[in-house]
């Protein structure tokens, strides 16, 4: 699976969590997964806690976070670009 295919798992729905990035249209925010990993939870723990969650979903969250940091773009418009790697914004660094 390439990076773009991973990122297709990250979606945005204005009706769910105010448009924050979520996983495959479900009510699980990317920030929640990242927070759990930062707190020391393992991928296995996440997969047990959310039976529908797949390892590739967790990887997609990490790729999403990496892209966010890499571009230096903290605006809300970033989440609409993230799936289109053909025209990335320029880094502000």
mmCIF file of C-alpha atoms in Angstrom:
data_model
loop_
_atom_site.group_PDB
_atom_site.id
_atom_site.type_symbol
_atom_site.label_atom_id
_atom_site.label_comp_id
_atom_site.label_asym_id
_atom_site.label_seq_id
_atom_site.Cartn_x
_atom_site.Cartn_y
_atom_site.Cartn_z
ATOM 1 C CA UNK A 1 0.000 0.000 0.000
ATOM 2 C CA UNK A 2 1.428 3.385 -0.934
ATOM 3 C CA UNK A 3 1.172 6.596 1.090
ATOM 4 C CA UNK A 4 -1.763 7.940 -0.914
ATOM 5 C CA UNK A 5 -3.717 4.720 -0.344
ATOM 6 C CA UNK A 6 -3.079 4.972 3.392
ATOM 7 C CA UNK A 7 -4.259 8.584 3.436
ATOM 8 C CA UNK A 8 -7.509 7.670 1.689
ATOM 9 C CA UNK A 9 -8.460 6.128 5.046
ATOM 10 C CA UNK A 10 -8.441 9.595 6.631
ATOM 11 C CA UNK A 11 -11.654 11.455 5.916
ATOM 12 C CA UNK A 12 -13.345 14.671 6.935
ATOM 13 C CA UNK A 13 -17.037 15.077 7.640
ATOM 14 C CA UNK A 14 -18.234 18.453 8.934
ATOM 15 C CA UNK A 15 -20.988 16.631 10.850
ATOM 16 C CA UNK A 16 -18.518 14.518 12.828
ATOM 17 C CA UNK A 17 -16.296 16.213 15.413
ATOM 18 C CA UNK A 18 -16.679 19.571 13.677
ATOM 19 C CA UNK A 19 -14.788 18.429 10.610
ATOM 20 C CA UNK A 20 -11.707 17.055 12.345
ATOM 21 C CA UNK A 21 -9.888 14.284 10.468
ATOM 22 C CA UNK A 22 -11.422 10.891 11.241
ATOM 23 C CA UNK A 23 -10.763 7.299 10.272
ATOM 24 C CA UNK A 24 -12.803 5.863 7.393
ATOM 25 C CA UNK A 25 -15.815 8.066 8.123
ATOM 26 C CA UNK A 26 -16.250 6.680 11.624
ATOM 27 C CA UNK A 27 -16.479 8.559 14.887
ATOM 28 C CA UNK A 28 -12.831 8.062 15.764
ATOM 29 C CA UNK A 29 -10.595 11.099 15.338
ATOM 30 C CA UNK A 30 -7.020 10.891 14.141
ATOM 31 C CA UNK A 31 -6.017 12.999 17.147
ATOM 32 C CA UNK A 32 -7.468 10.360 19.483
ATOM 33 C CA UNK A 33 -5.349 7.595 17.949
ATOM 34 C CA UNK A 34 -2.244 9.784 18.053
ATOM 35 C CA UNK A 35 -2.962 10.696 21.674
ATOM 36 C CA UNK A 36 -3.307 7.057 22.662
ATOM 37 C CA UNK A 37 -0.015 6.187 20.963
ATOM 38 C CA UNK A 38 1.677 9.172 22.636
ATOM 39 C CA UNK A 39 0.367 7.952 25.996
ATOM 40 C CA UNK A 40 2.096 4.611 25.466
ATOM 41 C CA UNK A 41 -0.686 2.444 24.088
ATOM 42 C CA UNK A 42 0.439 -0.104 21.526
ATOM 43 C CA UNK A 43 -1.099 -0.706 18.135
ATOM 44 C CA UNK A 44 -2.321 -4.037 19.480
ATOM 45 C CA UNK A 45 -4.120 -2.246 22.333
ATOM 46 C CA UNK A 46 -5.824 0.057 19.838
ATOM 47 C CA UNK A 47 -6.898 -2.856 17.655
ATOM 48 C CA UNK A 48 -8.384 -4.602 20.683
ATOM 49 C CA UNK A 49 -10.205 -1.456 21.828
ATOM 50 C CA UNK A 50 -11.766 -0.817 18.402
ATOM 51 C CA UNK A 51 -12.681 -4.107 16.731
ATOM 52 C CA UNK A 52 -13.204 -2.480 13.334
ATOM 53 C CA UNK A 53 -9.846 -0.652 13.391
ATOM 54 C CA UNK A 54 -7.065 -2.024 11.185
ATOM 55 C CA UNK A 55 -3.300 -1.674 11.491
ATOM 56 C CA UNK A 56 -3.345 0.313 8.260
ATOM 57 C CA UNK A 57 -5.666 2.872 9.883
ATOM 58 C CA UNK A 58 -3.087 3.516 12.598
ATOM 59 C CA UNK A 59 -0.354 3.804 9.989
ATOM 60 C CA UNK A 60 -2.542 6.281 8.094
ATOM 61 C CA UNK A 61 -2.800 8.437 11.239
ATOM 62 C CA UNK A 62 0.972 8.486 11.575
ATOM 63 C CA UNK A 63 1.425 9.379 7.910
ATOM 64 C CA UNK A 64 -1.166 12.139 8.275
ATOM 65 C CA UNK A 65 0.672 13.588 11.289
ATOM 66 C CA UNK A 66 3.995 13.359 9.457
ATOM 67 C CA UNK A 67 2.604 15.276 6.495
ATOM 68 C CA UNK A 68 1.156 17.921 8.775
ATOM 69 C CA UNK A 69 4.536 18.502 10.434
ATOM 70 C CA UNK A 70 6.467 18.229 7.157
ATOM 71 C CA UNK A 71 4.521 20.998 5.441
ATOM 72 C CA UNK A 72 4.424 23.343 8.419
ATOM 73 C CA UNK A 73 0.826 24.144 7.419
ATOM 74 C CA UNK A 74 -1.364 24.374 10.503
ATOM 75 C CA UNK A 75 -4.404 25.823 8.726
ATOM 76 C CA UNK A 76 -7.750 24.084 8.360
ATOM 77 C CA UNK A 77 -7.187 23.987 4.597
ATOM 78 C CA UNK A 78 -4.427 21.435 5.091
ATOM 79 C CA UNK A 79 -6.787 18.519 5.578
ATOM 80 C CA UNK A 80 -8.217 19.086 2.105
ATOM 81 C CA UNK A 81 -4.749 19.031 0.549
ATOM 82 C CA UNK A 82 -3.448 16.010 2.379
ATOM 83 C CA UNK A 83 -5.045 13.513 0.004
ATOM 84 C CA UNK A 84 -3.697 15.368 -3.045
ATOM 85 C CA UNK A 85 0.044 14.861 -2.968
ATOM 86 C CA UNK A 86 0.354 16.112 -6.562
ATOM 87 C CA UNK A 87 0.335 19.763 -5.455
ATOM 88 C CA UNK A 88 1.769 20.032 -1.933
ATOM 89 C CA UNK A 89 2.003 23.425 -0.271
ATOM 90 C CA UNK A 90 5.466 24.866 0.223
ATOM 91 C CA UNK A 91 7.002 24.454 3.648
ATOM 92 C CA UNK A 92 7.156 27.619 5.734
ATOM 93 C CA UNK A 93 10.447 26.502 7.269
#
